[in-house]
Tab-separated table of C-alpha atoms in Angstrom:
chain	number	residue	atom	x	y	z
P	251	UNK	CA	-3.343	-29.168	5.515
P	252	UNK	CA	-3.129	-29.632	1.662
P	253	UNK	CA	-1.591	-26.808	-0.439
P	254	UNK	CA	-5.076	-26.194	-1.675
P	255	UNK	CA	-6.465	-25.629	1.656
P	256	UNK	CA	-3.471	-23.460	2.556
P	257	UNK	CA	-4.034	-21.150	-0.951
P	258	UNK	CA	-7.783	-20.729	0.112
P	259	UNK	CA	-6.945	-19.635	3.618
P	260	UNK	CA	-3.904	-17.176	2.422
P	261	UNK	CA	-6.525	-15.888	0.170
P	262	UNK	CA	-8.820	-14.969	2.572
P	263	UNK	CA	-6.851	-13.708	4.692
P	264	UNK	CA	-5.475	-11.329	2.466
P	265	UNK	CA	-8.668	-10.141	1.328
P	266	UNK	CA	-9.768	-9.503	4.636
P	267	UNK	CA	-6.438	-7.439	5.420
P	268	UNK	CA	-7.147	-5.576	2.177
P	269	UNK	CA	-10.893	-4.824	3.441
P	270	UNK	CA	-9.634	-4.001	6.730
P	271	UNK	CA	-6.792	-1.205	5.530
P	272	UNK	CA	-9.262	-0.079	2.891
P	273	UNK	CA	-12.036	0.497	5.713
P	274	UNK	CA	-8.793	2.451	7.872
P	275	UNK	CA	-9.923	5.477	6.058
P	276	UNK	CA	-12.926	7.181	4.300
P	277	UNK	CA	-10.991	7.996	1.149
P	278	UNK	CA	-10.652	6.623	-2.176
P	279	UNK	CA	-6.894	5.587	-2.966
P	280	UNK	CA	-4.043	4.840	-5.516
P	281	UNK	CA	-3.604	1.098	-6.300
P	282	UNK	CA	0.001	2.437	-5.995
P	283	UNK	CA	-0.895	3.933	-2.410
P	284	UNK	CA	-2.075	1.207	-0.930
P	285	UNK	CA	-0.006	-1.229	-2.458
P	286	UNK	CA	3.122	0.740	-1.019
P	287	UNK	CA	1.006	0.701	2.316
P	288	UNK	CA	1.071	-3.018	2.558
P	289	UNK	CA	4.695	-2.657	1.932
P	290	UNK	CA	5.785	-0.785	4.767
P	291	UNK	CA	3.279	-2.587	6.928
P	292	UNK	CA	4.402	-5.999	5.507
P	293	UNK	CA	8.291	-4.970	6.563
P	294	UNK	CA	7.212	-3.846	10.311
P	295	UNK	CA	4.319	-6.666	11.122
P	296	UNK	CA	5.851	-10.280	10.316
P	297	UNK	CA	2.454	-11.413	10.216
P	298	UNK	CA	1.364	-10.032	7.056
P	299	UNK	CA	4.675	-11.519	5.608
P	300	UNK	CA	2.827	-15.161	5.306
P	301	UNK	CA	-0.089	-13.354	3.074
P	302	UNK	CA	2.031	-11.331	0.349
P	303	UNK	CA	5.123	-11.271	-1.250
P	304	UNK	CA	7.057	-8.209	-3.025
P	305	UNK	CA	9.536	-8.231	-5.497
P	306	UNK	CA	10.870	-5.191	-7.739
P	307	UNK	CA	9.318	-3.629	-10.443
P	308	UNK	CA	8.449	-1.085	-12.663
P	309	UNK	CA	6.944	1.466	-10.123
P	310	UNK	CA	9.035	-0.183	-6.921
P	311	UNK	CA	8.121	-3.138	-4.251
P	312	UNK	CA	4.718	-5.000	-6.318
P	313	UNK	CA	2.966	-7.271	-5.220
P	314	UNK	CA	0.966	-9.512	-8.044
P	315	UNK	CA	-1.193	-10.621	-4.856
P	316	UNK	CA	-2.442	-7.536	-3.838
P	317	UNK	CA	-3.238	-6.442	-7.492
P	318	UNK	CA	-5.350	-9.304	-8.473
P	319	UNK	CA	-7.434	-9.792	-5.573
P	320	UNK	CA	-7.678	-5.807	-5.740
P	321	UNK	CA	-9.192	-6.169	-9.227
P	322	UNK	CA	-10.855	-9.983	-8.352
P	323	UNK	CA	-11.829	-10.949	-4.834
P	324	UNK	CA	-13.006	-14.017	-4.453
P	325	UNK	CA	-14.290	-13.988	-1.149
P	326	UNK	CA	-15.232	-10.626	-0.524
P	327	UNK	CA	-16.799	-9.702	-3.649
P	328	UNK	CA	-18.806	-6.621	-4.322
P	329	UNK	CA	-16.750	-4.664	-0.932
P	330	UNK	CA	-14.796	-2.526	-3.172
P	331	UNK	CA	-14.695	-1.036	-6.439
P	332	UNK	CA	-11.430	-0.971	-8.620
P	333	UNK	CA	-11.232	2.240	-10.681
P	334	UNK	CA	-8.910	1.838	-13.839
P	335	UNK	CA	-6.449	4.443	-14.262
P	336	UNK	CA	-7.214	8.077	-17.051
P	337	UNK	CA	-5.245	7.546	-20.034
P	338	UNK	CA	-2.690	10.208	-19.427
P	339	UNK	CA	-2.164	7.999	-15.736
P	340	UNK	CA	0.592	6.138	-16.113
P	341	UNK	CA	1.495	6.116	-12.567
P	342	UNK	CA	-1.128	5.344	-9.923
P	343	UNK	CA	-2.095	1.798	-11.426
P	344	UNK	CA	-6.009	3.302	-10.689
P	345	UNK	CA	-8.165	3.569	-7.257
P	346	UNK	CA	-9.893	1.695	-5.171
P	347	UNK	CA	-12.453	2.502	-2.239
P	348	UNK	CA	-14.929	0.675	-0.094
P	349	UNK	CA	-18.228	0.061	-1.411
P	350	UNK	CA	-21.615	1.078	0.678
P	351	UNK	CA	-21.810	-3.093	1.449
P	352	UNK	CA	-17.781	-3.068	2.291
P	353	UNK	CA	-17.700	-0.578	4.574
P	354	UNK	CA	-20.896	-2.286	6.601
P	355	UNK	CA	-18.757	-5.514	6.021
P	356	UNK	CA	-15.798	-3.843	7.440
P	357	UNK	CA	-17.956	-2.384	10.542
P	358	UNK	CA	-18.466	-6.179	11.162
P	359	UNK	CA	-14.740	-7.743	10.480
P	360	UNK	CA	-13.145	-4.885	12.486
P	361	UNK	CA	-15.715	-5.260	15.790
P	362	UNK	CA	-14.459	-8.758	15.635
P	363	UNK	CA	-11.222	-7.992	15.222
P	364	UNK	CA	-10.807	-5.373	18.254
P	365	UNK	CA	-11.212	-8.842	20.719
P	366	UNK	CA	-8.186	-10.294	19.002
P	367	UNK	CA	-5.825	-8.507	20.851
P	368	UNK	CA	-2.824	-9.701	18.372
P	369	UNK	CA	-5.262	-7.569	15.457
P	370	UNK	CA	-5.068	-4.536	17.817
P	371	UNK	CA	-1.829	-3.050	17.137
P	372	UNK	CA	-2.256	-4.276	13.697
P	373	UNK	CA	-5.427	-1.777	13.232
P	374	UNK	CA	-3.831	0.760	14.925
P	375	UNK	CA	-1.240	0.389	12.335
P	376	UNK	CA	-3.457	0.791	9.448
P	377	UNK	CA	-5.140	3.574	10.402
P	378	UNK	CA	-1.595	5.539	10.965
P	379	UNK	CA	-0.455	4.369	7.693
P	380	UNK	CA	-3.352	5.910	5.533
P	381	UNK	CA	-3.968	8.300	7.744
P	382	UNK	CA	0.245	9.723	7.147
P	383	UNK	CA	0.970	8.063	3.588
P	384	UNK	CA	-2.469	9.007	1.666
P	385	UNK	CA	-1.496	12.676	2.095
P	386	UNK	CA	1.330	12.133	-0.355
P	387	UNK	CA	1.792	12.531	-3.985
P	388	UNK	CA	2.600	9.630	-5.954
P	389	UNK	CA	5.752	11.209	-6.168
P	390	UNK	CA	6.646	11.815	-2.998
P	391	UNK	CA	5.800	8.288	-2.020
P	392	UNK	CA	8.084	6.786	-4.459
P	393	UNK	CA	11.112	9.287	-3.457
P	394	UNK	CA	10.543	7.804	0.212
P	395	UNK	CA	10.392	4.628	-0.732
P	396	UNK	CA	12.884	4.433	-3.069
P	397	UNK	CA	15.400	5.852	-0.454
P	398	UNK	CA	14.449	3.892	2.438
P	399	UNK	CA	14.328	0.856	-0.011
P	400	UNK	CA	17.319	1.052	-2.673
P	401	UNK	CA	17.093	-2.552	-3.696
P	402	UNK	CA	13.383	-1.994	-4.821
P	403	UNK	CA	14.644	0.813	-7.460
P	404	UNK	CA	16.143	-2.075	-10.032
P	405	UNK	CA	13.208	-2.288	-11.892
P	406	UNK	CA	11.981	0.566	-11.461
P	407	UNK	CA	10.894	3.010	-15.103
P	408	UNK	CA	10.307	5.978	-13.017
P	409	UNK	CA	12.720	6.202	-10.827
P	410	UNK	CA	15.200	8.198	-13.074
P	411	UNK	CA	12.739	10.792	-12.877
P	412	UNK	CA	11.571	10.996	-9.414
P	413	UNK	CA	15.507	10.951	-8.534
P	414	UNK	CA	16.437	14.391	-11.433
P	415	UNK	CA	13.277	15.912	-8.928
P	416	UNK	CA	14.309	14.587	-5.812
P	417	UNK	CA	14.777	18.197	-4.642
P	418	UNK	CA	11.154	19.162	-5.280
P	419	UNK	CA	9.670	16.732	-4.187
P	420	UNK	CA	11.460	16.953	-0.820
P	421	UNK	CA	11.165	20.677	-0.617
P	422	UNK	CA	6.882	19.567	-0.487
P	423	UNK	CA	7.544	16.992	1.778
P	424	UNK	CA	9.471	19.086	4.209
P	425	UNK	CA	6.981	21.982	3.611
P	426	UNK	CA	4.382	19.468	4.671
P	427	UNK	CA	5.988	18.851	8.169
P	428	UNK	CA	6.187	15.165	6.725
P	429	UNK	CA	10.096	15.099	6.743
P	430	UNK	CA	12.625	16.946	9.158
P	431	UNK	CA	15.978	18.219	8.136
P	432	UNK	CA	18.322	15.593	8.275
P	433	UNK	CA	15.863	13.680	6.753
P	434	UNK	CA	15.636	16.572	4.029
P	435	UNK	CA	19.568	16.511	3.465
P	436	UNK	CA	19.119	12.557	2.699
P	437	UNK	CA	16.980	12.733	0.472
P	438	UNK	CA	18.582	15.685	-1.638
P	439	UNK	CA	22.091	14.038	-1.555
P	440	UNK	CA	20.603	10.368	-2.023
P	441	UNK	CA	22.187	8.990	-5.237
């Protein structure tokens, strides 16, 4: 298969992973959200690892993949609807959510994908991964992610101030049942 060939199919792909963790949940999300959501699925499911690459920068693990078929699909166009950050947002790189014709399109693409049974876990995973990470702040995403992920803080412009609040920010997360103690004490001592 020619490179070309191989670029077109990776694209694809990707876009219908995107579609398929966007249609996981009902609710709009953060570009940063959901890119840190293909993250952590991207280091459990080797799979995705062929489709997207991450490297460090300014707001943690980025993927230029993710962003740009986020704001131009190719394949899949008119399925959801990139929101551009407020102003004052310097943070959540903007939303996306499912359009009307994406989630019927998603209906479809995930029917089909329930007979694949190497896409089963893989669904099951997406729904627990919005389902538990789209209840956090922006903040509180970063803190875990920069703790479980130190190499991905390099680059990083806001990590200086997410680590001066780390105690906050886990004080909410523990509040939130989303962290237990020792996981608490880790975060508060991390350097």
């Amino acid at each position: 298969m020619n490179s070309s060939n191989q670029q077109e199919k990776k694209q694809r792909a990707l876009e219908f992973l995107i579609l398929l963790l966007l249609g996981a949940s009902d609710n709009k999300v953060s570009l940063l959200h959901f890119e840190k959501e293909v993250f952590l699925l991207w280091n459990f499911h080797p799979d995705i690892k062929e489709f997207v690459s991450f490297i460090s920068h300014y707001r943690g693990p980025y993927s230029k993949e993710i962003e740009e078929i986020i704001k131009n699909p190719f394949y899949l166009i008119d399925c959801w609807k990139y929101i551009p950050p407020q102003r004052n947002d310097t943070i959540s790189g903007g939303f996306v959510e499912l359009t009307p014709q994406g989630r019927k399109k998603y209906k479809i693409v995930y029917a089909e994908s329930q007979n694949n049974p190497k896409m089963v876990p893989l669904l099951a995973a997406f729904k627990m991964v919005r389902e538990m990470y789209d209840k956090l702040s922006l903040d509180e995403l970063l803190l875990l992610i920069y703790d479980s992920y130190p190499e991905y803080r390099k680059k990083s412009n806001v990590y200086e101030t997410i680590h001066k609040s780390r105690q906050v920010i886990a004080d909410k997360l523990k509040k939130k049942g989303f962290i237990d103690e020792e996981r608490y004490q880790t975060l508060i001592a991390s350097n």
